[in-house]
Coordinates of C-alpha atoms in Angstrom, one line a residue:
Chain A
M193 CA -3.0 9.1 -29.5
I194 CA -3.4 6.8 -26.7
K195 CA -5.8 8.2 -23.9
V196 CA -5.9 7.1 -20.1
E197 CA -9.8 6.6 -20.5
W198 CA -9.0 3.7 -22.7
L199 CA -7.2 2.2 -19.7
Y200 CA -9.9 3.0 -17.5
W201 CA -12.2 0.9 -19.9
L202 CA -10.0 -1.9 -20.0
V203 CA -9.9 -2.0 -16.0
G204 CA -13.7 -1.8 -15.9
L205 CA -13.9 -4.4 -18.5
V206 CA -11.6 -6.5 -16.4
F207 CA -13.8 -6.3 -13.3
V208 CA -17.1 -7.0 -15.4
V209 CA -15.7 -10.2 -16.9
M210 CA -14.7 -11.1 -13.4
A211 CA -18.1 -10.4 -12.1
V212 CA -19.6 -12.6 -14.9
Q213 CA -17.1 -15.3 -13.6
M214 CA -18.3 -15.0 -10.3
T215 CA -22.1 -15.6 -11.0
A216 CA -21.0 -19.2 -12.3
D217 CA -18.9 -19.9 -9.2
R218 CA -20.8 -22.0 -6.9
S219 CA -18.0 -22.4 -4.3
N220 CA -18.8 -18.7 -3.4
P221 CA -21.7 -18.4 -1.1
R222 CA -22.3 -15.0 -1.8
R223 CA -21.9 -15.2 -5.4
W224 CA -24.9 -13.0 -6.3
T225 CA -23.8 -10.1 -4.3
S226 CA -20.1 -10.2 -5.0
A227 CA -20.8 -10.4 -8.6
A228 CA -23.0 -7.3 -7.9
F229 CA -20.3 -5.4 -6.3
W230 CA -17.4 -6.0 -8.9
G231 CA -19.9 -5.7 -12.0
L232 CA -21.0 -2.2 -10.7
L233 CA -17.6 -1.1 -9.9
G234 CA -16.7 -2.4 -13.4
L235 CA -19.2 0.0 -14.7
T236 CA -18.2 3.2 -12.9
F237 CA -15.2 3.3 -14.9
P238 CA -16.8 3.8 -18.4
Y239 CA -19.6 6.0 -16.8
G240 CA -16.8 7.8 -14.9
T241 CA -15.6 8.8 -18.5
G242 CA -18.8 11.0 -18.8
V243 CA -18.7 12.5 -15.4
A244 CA -15.0 13.3 -15.8
N245 CA -15.7 15.2 -19.2
A246 CA -18.5 17.1 -17.7
T247 CA -16.2 18.0 -14.8
A248 CA -13.1 19.0 -17.0
K249 CA -15.4 20.8 -19.7
N250 CA -12.9 19.0 -22.2
G251 CA -15.4 18.0 -24.7
G252 CA -17.0 14.7 -25.5
W253 CA -20.0 12.9 -24.3
T254 CA -21.1 14.1 -20.8
L255 CA -23.0 12.6 -18.1
P256 CA -24.5 13.8 -14.6
A257 CA -22.6 12.7 -11.7
E258 CA -25.6 12.2 -9.3
P259 CA -26.1 8.4 -10.6
L260 CA -22.5 7.8 -10.0
G261 CA -23.0 9.0 -6.5
V262 CA -25.5 6.7 -5.9
A263 CA -23.8 3.7 -7.3
V264 CA -20.8 4.5 -4.8
L265 CA -23.1 4.5 -2.0
A266 CA -24.4 1.1 -3.3
L267 CA -20.8 0.0 -3.5
I268 CA -20.0 1.2 0.1
V269 CA -23.2 -0.6 1.4
L270 CA -22.3 -3.7 -0.3
A271 CA -18.9 -3.8 1.1
G272 CA -19.6 -2.3 4.3
F273 CA -22.3 -5.0 5.4
N274 CA -20.3 -7.7 4.5
F275 CA -21.9 -9.0 1.2
L276 CA -18.8 -9.9 -0.4
G277 CA -17.6 -13.7 -0.5
K278 CA -15.0 -15.6 -2.1
G279 CA -15.1 -18.9 -3.8
E280 CA -12.7 -21.8 -3.9
P281 CA -9.3 -20.1 -5.6
V282 CA -8.8 -21.4 -9.1
T283 CA -4.9 -22.3 -9.0
S284 CA -2.4 -25.3 -9.2
T285 CA -1.4 -27.8 -6.4
A286 CA 2.0 -27.1 -4.6
G287 CA 3.5 -30.0 -6.4
E288 CA 2.6 -28.6 -9.7
R289 CA 4.0 -25.1 -8.4
E290 CA 7.4 -26.6 -7.3
A291 CA 7.7 -28.3 -10.3
S292 CA 7.0 -25.5 -12.7
A293 CA 9.3 -23.0 -10.6
T294 CA 12.1 -25.8 -10.9
R295 CA 11.5 -25.8 -14.8
L296 CA 11.1 -22.2 -15.1
G297 CA 14.0 -20.9 -12.8
G298 CA 14.7 -17.5 -12.8
R299 CA 12.5 -16.7 -16.0
I300 CA 9.5 -16.6 -13.9
F301 CA 10.5 -13.2 -12.7
V302 CA 11.0 -11.7 -16.3
P303 CA 7.1 -10.9 -16.9
A304 CA 6.9 -9.4 -13.4
L305 CA 9.8 -7.1 -14.3
T306 CA 8.6 -6.4 -17.8
I307 CA 5.7 -4.3 -16.1
P308 CA 7.9 -1.5 -14.0
L309 CA 10.2 -1.6 -17.2
V310 CA 7.7 -0.7 -19.9
A311 CA 6.0 1.7 -17.7
I312 CA 9.5 3.5 -17.1
V313 CA 10.2 3.4 -20.9
C314 CA 7.1 5.2 -21.3
A315 CA 7.0 7.9 -18.7
S316 CA 10.7 8.7 -20.0
A317 CA 11.5 8.1 -23.5
L318 CA 8.3 8.2 -24.8
D319 CA 6.6 10.9 -23.3
T320 CA 7.0 13.6 -25.5
S321 CA 6.5 11.5 -28.7
G322 CA 3.0 12.5 -28.7
L323 CA 1.8 9.0 -28.7
F324 CA 0.2 9.2 -25.3
E325 CA -2.3 11.7 -23.7
K326 CA -0.5 14.7 -22.2
G327 CA 0.7 14.0 -18.8
K328 CA -0.6 10.6 -18.5
A329 CA 2.1 8.6 -19.8
T330 CA 3.0 6.8 -16.6
L331 CA -0.3 5.4 -16.1
I332 CA -0.8 4.5 -19.7
G333 CA 2.6 2.9 -19.5
L334 CA 1.2 0.5 -16.6
G335 CA -1.5 -0.5 -18.9
V336 CA 0.8 -1.1 -21.9
G337 CA 3.1 -2.8 -19.3
C338 CA 0.5 -5.2 -18.3
L339 CA -0.5 -6.3 -21.3
V340 CA 3.1 -6.9 -22.8
A341 CA 3.8 -8.6 -19.6
L342 CA 0.7 -10.8 -19.8
T343 CA 2.0 -11.9 -23.6
V344 CA 5.5 -12.5 -22.1
G345 CA 4.3 -14.4 -19.2
M346 CA 1.9 -16.6 -21.4
L347 CA 5.1 -17.3 -23.6
V348 CA 7.3 -18.0 -20.7
T349 CA 4.9 -20.2 -18.7
G350 CA 3.6 -21.9 -21.9
E351 CA -0.1 -21.0 -20.9
R352 CA -2.3 -20.7 -24.0
R353 CA -5.7 -20.1 -22.4
L354 CA -6.5 -16.4 -21.3
S355 CA -9.1 -17.7 -18.8
V356 CA -6.1 -18.9 -16.7
P357 CA -4.6 -15.3 -15.7
L358 CA -8.3 -14.1 -15.3
H359 CA -9.4 -16.5 -13.2
S360 CA -6.0 -16.3 -11.2
G361 CA -6.6 -12.8 -10.9
R362 CA -9.9 -12.8 -9.8
S363 CA -9.0 -15.1 -7.0
M364 CA -6.6 -12.4 -5.9
L365 CA -9.3 -9.7 -6.1
E366 CA -11.7 -11.9 -4.1
A367 CA -9.0 -12.5 -1.5
M368 CA -8.5 -8.5 -1.3
G369 CA -12.0 -7.8 -1.3
S370 CA -13.2 -4.4 -0.3
A371 CA -9.7 -3.3 0.6
L372 CA -9.0 -3.2 -3.2
L373 CA -11.7 -0.2 -3.2
L374 CA -10.6 1.4 0.2
P375 CA -7.6 3.7 -1.6
Q376 CA -10.3 5.3 -4.0
L377 CA -12.9 5.8 -1.1
L378 CA -10.4 7.4 0.9
A379 CA -9.6 9.6 -2.3
V380 CA -13.1 10.6 -2.6
L381 CA -13.5 11.2 1.3
G382 CA -10.3 13.9 1.0
S383 CA -12.1 15.5 -2.1
I384 CA -15.3 15.8 0.1
F385 CA -13.1 17.0 3.0
A386 CA -11.4 19.7 0.9
L387 CA -15.0 20.9 -0.6
A388 CA -16.6 21.0 3.0
G389 CA -13.3 23.1 4.2
V390 CA -11.9 20.5 6.6
G391 CA -8.4 21.1 5.4
T392 CA -9.1 25.0 5.6
Q393 CA -10.1 24.7 9.1
V394 CA -7.0 22.7 10.2
G395 CA -5.0 24.9 8.2
R396 CA -6.3 28.0 10.1
I397 CA -5.6 26.4 13.3
A398 CA -2.2 25.6 12.0
H399 CA -1.7 29.3 10.7
D400 CA -2.7 30.6 14.1
V401 CA -0.1 28.5 15.9
L402 CA 2.7 28.9 13.4
P403 CA 4.9 31.8 13.2
D404 CA 4.6 33.7 9.8
H405 CA 7.1 32.5 6.8
S406 CA 8.8 30.1 8.7
T407 CA 9.5 27.2 6.0
Y408 CA 11.1 24.7 8.5
L409 CA 8.5 25.1 11.2
A410 CA 5.7 24.5 8.3
V411 CA 8.0 21.5 7.1
V412 CA 8.1 20.1 10.6
A413 CA 4.0 20.7 11.0
Y414 CA 3.4 18.7 7.9
C415 CA 5.7 16.1 8.5
V416 CA 4.7 15.6 12.1
G417 CA 1.2 16.1 11.4
M418 CA 0.9 13.6 8.7
F419 CA 2.7 11.2 11.2
L420 CA 0.3 11.8 14.3
F421 CA -2.7 11.8 12.0
T422 CA -1.8 8.5 10.6
L423 CA -0.9 7.3 14.1
I424 CA -4.5 8.0 14.9
M425 CA -6.3 6.8 12.1
G426 CA -3.8 3.7 11.3
N427 CA -3.7 4.8 7.6
A428 CA -1.5 7.2 5.9
F429 CA -3.9 7.4 3.1
A430 CA -6.9 9.0 5.3
A431 CA -4.3 11.5 6.8
F432 CA -2.9 12.5 3.4
P433 CA -5.7 14.6 2.1
V434 CA -6.3 16.2 5.2
M435 CA -2.9 17.4 6.0
T436 CA -2.1 18.3 2.7
A437 CA -5.2 20.7 2.3
A438 CA -4.3 21.9 5.7
I439 CA -0.6 22.7 5.4
G440 CA 1.1 20.8 2.4
W441 CA -0.9 22.7 -0.3
P442 CA -1.6 26.2 0.7
V443 CA 1.3 26.8 2.8
L444 CA 4.5 24.8 1.6
I445 CA 3.6 24.8 -2.2
E446 CA 1.6 27.9 -2.6
Q447 CA 3.1 30.1 -0.3
M448 CA 6.7 28.9 0.1
H449 CA 6.8 27.6 -3.5
G450 CA 8.0 23.8 -2.6
D451 CA 8.7 21.4 -5.3
V452 CA 5.2 19.8 -5.5
P453 CA 6.2 16.0 -6.2
A454 CA 8.9 16.3 -3.5
V455 CA 6.8 17.7 -0.8
L456 CA 4.0 15.5 -1.4
A457 CA 5.9 12.2 -1.8
I458 CA 8.0 12.7 1.4
G459 CA 5.1 13.9 3.0
M460 CA 3.2 10.5 2.3
L461 CA 6.2 8.6 3.5
A462 CA 6.2 10.8 6.9
G463 CA 3.0 9.2 7.4
F464 CA 4.2 5.7 6.7
S465 CA 6.5 6.1 9.4
G466 CA 3.3 6.6 11.5
T467 CA 1.9 3.3 10.2
L468 CA 4.9 1.6 11.7
C469 CA 4.2 2.6 15.1
T470 CA 0.4 2.2 15.6
P471 CA -1.7 -0.9 16.6
M472 CA -4.4 0.8 14.4
A473 CA -2.6 -0.5 11.3
A474 CA -3.6 -4.0 12.7
N475 CA -2.9 -5.7 9.1
Y476 CA 0.8 -4.6 9.3
N477 CA 1.5 -4.9 13.0
I478 CA -0.7 -7.0 15.0
V479 CA -1.4 -9.8 12.1
P480 CA 2.2 -10.6 12.0
A481 CA 2.5 -11.0 15.7
T482 CA -0.3 -13.3 15.8
L483 CA 1.0 -15.2 12.7
L484 CA 4.4 -15.6 14.6
E485 CA 2.8 -16.5 18.0
L486 CA 4.2 -13.8 19.7
K487 CA 3.3 -13.5 23.5
D488 CA 3.7 -9.8 23.2
Q489 CA 1.5 -8.7 20.2
Y490 CA 3.0 -5.1 20.5
G491 CA 6.5 -6.6 19.9
P492 CA 6.9 -5.6 16.0
I493 CA 5.8 -2.1 17.0
K494 CA 8.1 -1.8 19.7
T495 CA 11.0 -3.0 17.2
Q496 CA 9.8 -0.8 14.5
I497 CA 9.4 2.5 16.7
P498 CA 13.3 3.5 16.8
T499 CA 13.3 3.2 13.1
A500 CA 10.1 4.9 12.2
L501 CA 11.2 8.0 14.5
A502 CA 14.6 8.2 12.6
L503 CA 13.0 8.2 9.4
L504 CA 10.3 10.9 10.3
V505 CA 13.6 13.0 11.1
C506 CA 15.2 12.0 7.9
A507 CA 11.9 13.0 5.8
T508 CA 11.8 16.5 7.4
V509 CA 15.4 16.9 6.8
I510 CA 15.1 15.9 3.1
M511 CA 11.8 18.0 2.5
A512 CA 13.5 20.9 4.3
L513 CA 16.8 20.7 2.3
F514 CA 15.6 19.5 -1.2
A515 CA 12.0 20.9 -1.9
F516 CA 12.7 24.4 -1.7
Chain B
M53 CA -15.2 24.7 13.0
I54 CA -18.0 22.4 13.0
V55 CA -16.8 20.5 9.7
L56 CA -14.0 19.0 11.9
L57 CA -16.5 16.6 13.4
G58 CA -16.2 14.8 10.1
V59 CA -12.4 14.1 11.2
V60 CA -14.0 12.8 14.4
V61 CA -16.2 10.6 12.8
V62 CA -13.2 8.9 11.1
I63 CA -11.2 8.8 14.3
L64 CA -14.1 7.0 16.2
G65 CA -14.9 4.8 13.3
F66 CA -11.4 3.7 13.2
V67 CA -10.7 3.3 16.8
T68 CA -13.9 1.4 17.4
R69 CA -12.7 -1.0 14.5
R70 CA -15.9 -0.5 12.5
N71 CA -15.8 -1.6 8.8
P72 CA -13.3 1.0 7.2
V73 CA -15.5 1.2 4.1
L74 CA -18.6 2.1 6.3
V75 CA -16.4 4.6 8.2
V76 CA -15.5 6.6 5.1
G77 CA -19.0 6.3 3.6
V78 CA -20.7 7.8 6.6
A79 CA -17.8 10.4 7.4
G80 CA -18.2 11.5 3.8
V81 CA -21.9 12.2 3.7
F82 CA -21.9 13.6 7.4
T83 CA -19.1 16.0 6.5
G84 CA -20.9 17.0 3.0
L85 CA -24.0 17.9 5.1
L86 CA -22.4 19.7 7.7
G87 CA -20.5 21.6 5.1
G88 CA -23.5 22.9 3.8
M89 CA -24.3 20.7 0.7
N90 CA -27.7 19.5 0.0
P91 CA -28.1 15.5 -0.3
L92 CA -28.2 15.9 -4.2
E93 CA -24.7 18.0 -4.0
V94 CA -23.4 15.4 -1.7
L95 CA -24.1 12.5 -4.3
A96 CA -22.7 14.6 -7.1
A97 CA -19.6 15.3 -4.8
F98 CA -19.5 11.6 -4.5
G99 CA -19.9 10.9 -8.2
R100 CA -17.5 13.5 -9.4
S101 CA -14.5 12.5 -6.9
F102 CA -15.1 9.0 -7.4
A103 CA -14.7 9.3 -11.2
D104 CA -11.8 11.8 -10.7
S105 CA -9.7 9.2 -8.7
R106 CA -10.2 6.3 -10.7
S107 CA -6.5 6.0 -11.3
V108 CA -6.0 4.9 -7.6
T109 CA -7.8 1.4 -8.6
V110 CA -6.2 1.2 -11.9
F111 CA -3.3 -1.2 -10.2
A112 CA -6.0 -3.9 -10.4
V113 CA -4.7 -4.9 -14.1
V114 CA -1.6 -6.2 -12.4
L115 CA -3.4 -9.0 -10.9
P116 CA -4.3 -11.2 -13.8
V117 CA -0.4 -11.2 -14.5
I118 CA 0.5 -11.7 -11.0
G119 CA -2.2 -14.4 -10.8
L120 CA -0.9 -16.2 -13.8
L121 CA 2.7 -16.1 -12.4
E122 CA 1.9 -17.4 -8.7
R123 CA 0.1 -20.1 -10.4
Y124 CA 3.3 -21.2 -12.1
G125 CA 5.3 -20.8 -8.9
L126 CA 6.6 -17.1 -8.7
R127 CA 6.2 -17.3 -4.6
E128 CA 8.1 -20.8 -4.8
Q129 CA 10.9 -19.6 -6.7
A130 CA 11.2 -16.4 -4.6
R131 CA 11.5 -18.6 -1.6
R132 CA 14.4 -20.4 -3.2
L133 CA 15.9 -17.0 -3.8
I134 CA 15.7 -16.4 0.2
G135 CA 16.4 -19.7 1.2
R136 CA 20.2 -19.2 -0.7
L137 CA 20.7 -16.5 2.1
G138 CA 20.1 -18.9 5.1
A139 CA 24.0 -19.4 5.5
L140 CA 24.2 -15.7 7.0
S141 CA 24.2 -14.9 10.6
A142 CA 20.9 -13.8 12.2
G143 CA 21.5 -10.0 11.6
R144 CA 22.9 -10.2 8.0
F145 CA 20.3 -12.7 6.9
L146 CA 17.3 -10.2 8.2
T147 CA 19.4 -7.4 6.4
A148 CA 19.7 -9.3 3.0
Y149 CA 15.9 -10.2 3.4
L150 CA 15.1 -6.4 3.9
L151 CA 17.1 -5.4 0.7
V152 CA 15.3 -8.2 -1.2
R153 CA 11.7 -6.9 0.2
Q154 CA 12.6 -3.4 -0.8
I155 CA 13.9 -4.3 -4.2
T156 CA 11.0 -6.5 -5.0
A157 CA 8.3 -4.0 -3.5
A158 CA 10.0 -1.2 -5.9
L159 CA 9.4 -3.2 -8.8
G160 CA 5.5 -3.9 -7.8
L161 CA 6.0 -7.3 -6.6
T162 CA 4.7 -6.5 -3.5
S163 CA 2.6 -9.8 -2.7
I164 CA 5.2 -12.3 -3.3
C165 CA 6.6 -11.8 0.3
G166 CA 4.7 -11.0 3.5
P167 CA 4.1 -11.9 6.9
A168 CA 2.0 -15.2 5.8
Q169 CA 3.8 -15.8 2.6
T170 CA 7.4 -15.7 3.9
V171 CA 8.0 -14.2 7.3
R172 CA 6.3 -17.2 9.2
P173 CA 7.1 -20.1 7.1
L174 CA 10.8 -18.9 6.2
V175 CA 12.2 -15.8 7.5
A176 CA 11.6 -16.3 11.1
P177 CA 12.6 -19.9 11.2
M178 CA 15.9 -19.2 9.2
A179 CA 16.6 -16.0 11.4
E180 CA 16.1 -18.3 14.7
A181 CA 18.1 -21.1 13.3
A182 CA 20.9 -18.7 12.2
A183 CA 21.2 -17.3 15.7
E184 CA 21.3 -20.7 17.3
R185 CA 23.5 -21.8 15.0
S186 CA 26.0 -19.1 15.4
R187 CA 26.0 -19.3 19.3
G188 CA 25.6 -23.1 19.3
A189 CA 22.9 -23.1 22.0
A190 CA 18.8 -22.9 21.8
L191 CA 17.6 -19.4 22.1
P192 CA 15.9 -18.5 25.3
D193 CA 12.2 -17.5 24.8
R194 CA 12.7 -13.9 25.4
L195 CA 15.4 -13.8 22.5
R196 CA 13.2 -15.7 20.4
E197 CA 10.4 -13.3 20.5
K198 CA 12.9 -10.6 19.7
V199 CA 14.2 -12.4 16.7
R200 CA 10.6 -12.9 15.4
S201 CA 9.8 -9.3 16.2
Y202 CA 12.9 -8.3 13.8
A203 CA 11.7 -10.5 11.2
A204 CA 8.3 -8.9 11.1
S205 CA 9.9 -5.5 11.1
A206 CA 12.4 -6.3 8.3
D207 CA 9.4 -7.4 6.2
T208 CA 7.1 -4.3 6.8
V209 CA 9.9 -1.5 6.8
G210 CA 11.2 -3.1 3.6
L211 CA 7.4 -3.2 2.0
F212 CA 6.7 0.4 3.1
F213 CA 9.7 2.1 2.0
G214 CA 10.2 0.0 -1.0
E215 CA 6.7 0.2 -2.8
D216 CA 6.3 4.0 -3.0
C217 CA 9.2 3.8 -5.7
F218 CA 6.8 1.8 -7.9
L219 CA 4.6 4.0 -9.7
A220 CA 1.5 2.0 -9.8
I221 CA 1.0 1.7 -5.9
G222 CA -2.0 2.8 -4.0
S223 CA -0.2 5.8 -2.4
I224 CA 1.6 7.3 -5.3
L225 CA -1.9 7.0 -7.3
L226 CA -3.6 8.3 -4.4
I227 CA -1.3 11.4 -4.2
T228 CA -1.8 12.2 -8.0
G229 CA -5.6 11.5 -8.1
F230 CA -6.0 13.7 -5.2
V231 CA -3.8 16.5 -6.4
N232 CA -4.7 16.3 -10.0
S233 CA -8.5 16.6 -9.4
T234 CA -8.5 19.0 -6.1
Y235 CA -5.7 21.3 -7.3
H236 CA -6.3 20.9 -11.3
Q237 CA -2.5 19.7 -11.6
D238 CA -1.0 17.3 -14.2
L239 CA 1.1 15.5 -11.7
E240 CA 2.9 12.3 -13.0
P241 CA 3.4 9.4 -11.1
A242 CA 7.0 8.7 -12.1
R243 CA 7.9 11.9 -10.6
L244 CA 6.5 11.3 -7.1
A245 CA 8.0 7.8 -7.3
L246 CA 11.4 9.2 -7.8
W247 CA 11.2 11.5 -4.6
A248 CA 10.5 8.3 -2.8
V249 CA 14.0 6.9 -3.4
P250 CA 16.2 9.1 -1.0
L251 CA 13.9 7.8 1.9
A252 CA 14.1 4.3 0.6
V253 CA 17.5 4.5 1.1
C254 CA 17.7 6.0 4.6
A255 CA 15.3 3.2 5.5
F256 CA 17.6 0.4 4.5
L257 CA 20.8 2.3 6.3
V258 CA 18.5 3.0 9.4
H259 CA 16.7 -0.5 10.0
G260 CA 19.8 -2.4 8.4
A261 CA 22.3 -1.0 10.9
R262 CA 19.8 -1.9 13.6
L263 CA 19.1 -5.5 12.2
L264 CA 23.0 -5.9 12.2
L265 CA 23.3 -4.6 15.8
L266 CA 20.8 -7.4 16.6
D267 CA 23.7 -9.8 16.2
R268 CA 25.5 -8.1 19.1
Q269 CA 22.8 -8.0 21.3
L270 CA 22.0 -11.7 20.9
Q271 CA 25.7 -12.3 21.6
R272 CA 25.9 -10.3 24.4
E273 CA 22.4 -11.5 26.1
M274 CA 23.1 -15.3 25.2
A275 CA 26.7 -15.2 26.9
L276 CA 24.8 -13.6 30.0
S277 CA 22.2 -16.1 30.1
H278 CA 24.7 -19.0 29.6
A279 CA 27.1 -17.5 32.5
E280 CA 23.8 -17.5 34.6
H281 CA 23.3 -21.3 33.7
D282 CA 27.0 -22.5 33.9
L283 CA 28.1 -20.5 37.2
P284 CA 29.3 -23.2 39.6
L285 CA 26.8 -23.2 42.3
P286 CA 27.8 -22.1 46.0
K287 CA 28.7 -25.0 48.2
G288 CA 26.0 -26.3 50.2
T289 CA 23.1 -25.2 48.1
A290 CA 21.2 -28.1 46.8
K291 CA 20.5 -28.4 43.0

């Protein structure tokens, strides 16, 4: 049986290999601290197996969680005080890319399409085959899809050296920098909020305001809450754990028995409508305005507000109609 | 109530534009301590939830594949694909781009388009050219800004409401990671991605309709500004 932990070890291995490549990259002004960051992140993946085993009590080797907590704080310090740098990207020239795009044509899309295709096949057709750990078929399918796509990609492009995709992937990693880690850290923050009882508090306030047993009002509160919280924080990822712990889980799912994936997926998208309206989400709303040399830096936001409000209404209606 | 100060820390951090990683770290430690945990328990909570949310970062295994393909001209080929749409009117062109952006994002190809990759070099100039071609005159500055804003919005809306149909995107993995570790569920990413489809369709209908209406707006406003320019001046006034 293929276990999801194997995928995590693969991800960790990719980070560690890229960290080793970074130590040799003299064009990166902060190569040692960058390598320390990505290497440490890579090591948290196999170490996490032991911590997860201890949490879930599902047997296997166990490790204490506190050292991993220290490692996470070290990652936060390295990324938070700008110790991450990037080297000269290892890539082809514009002319080479044009030439190979002409040579390959539409075939260049085939490997990229392989990833979701394999993942979907694994999640649907092979889920019940017993080949994959229960409940993890999609995630494992993604890993399998990447390995298949890498093989297909090397065949299609005629590339023989495995170091080429690793170097190109590392350049993308360096370009993303700490943004790559932010979703995972926000998930951590969400769990700590939940442990410390933040969601329960927001939920108590919501409970005092909302009348009892009104599904529709609770749906409106969850969707509009996601929208407003995202508007303030500029990031639906930060709003999601708080609003879900406050209203989404205790009220919509436990009390009203809503369909779990429907409530959560649509709730997140209600937050995305908030992202469309806020200058706090600078990388999506302000950066395009400067790139396009607009005089009004809020131009894209003004254009997006009517769509965002309409989609917030759509999300609320779809959740109210189909999730219960 | 005092733990709500943790939310205030996050809001203050984001409002004052601190490094987001640092904001999250400080807010986490602060909230944990306010919630009555001792420092060792806070460390353990960080470690445990970090291990439980590893799935969120799994999308990094896609990077070598996309990196390889970009090196062999994936973006250039995507540009050619968009280039073939260039004969449409501004609104229809942007609607077609919205659809392309949504479909590629839904397949996980979020980085082949974007404000720097396609909107600035390609989409905005082509939309402007389309508007000028159909009116046979240069766009006034105000309308040029409008067309550019709409070009940026087509890209962002397409990305946001396309990517969630792909199961390896951060937001889908965040939902499963958070729910599976906090509430001990066995939620599959594929089931969440499926529920993102109805809203993706709504996004295309709503924003697509608004992009198509842009053609009419441009037509009306350009006719107006032309009328102002071409009107014969009253006798006796110097030109």
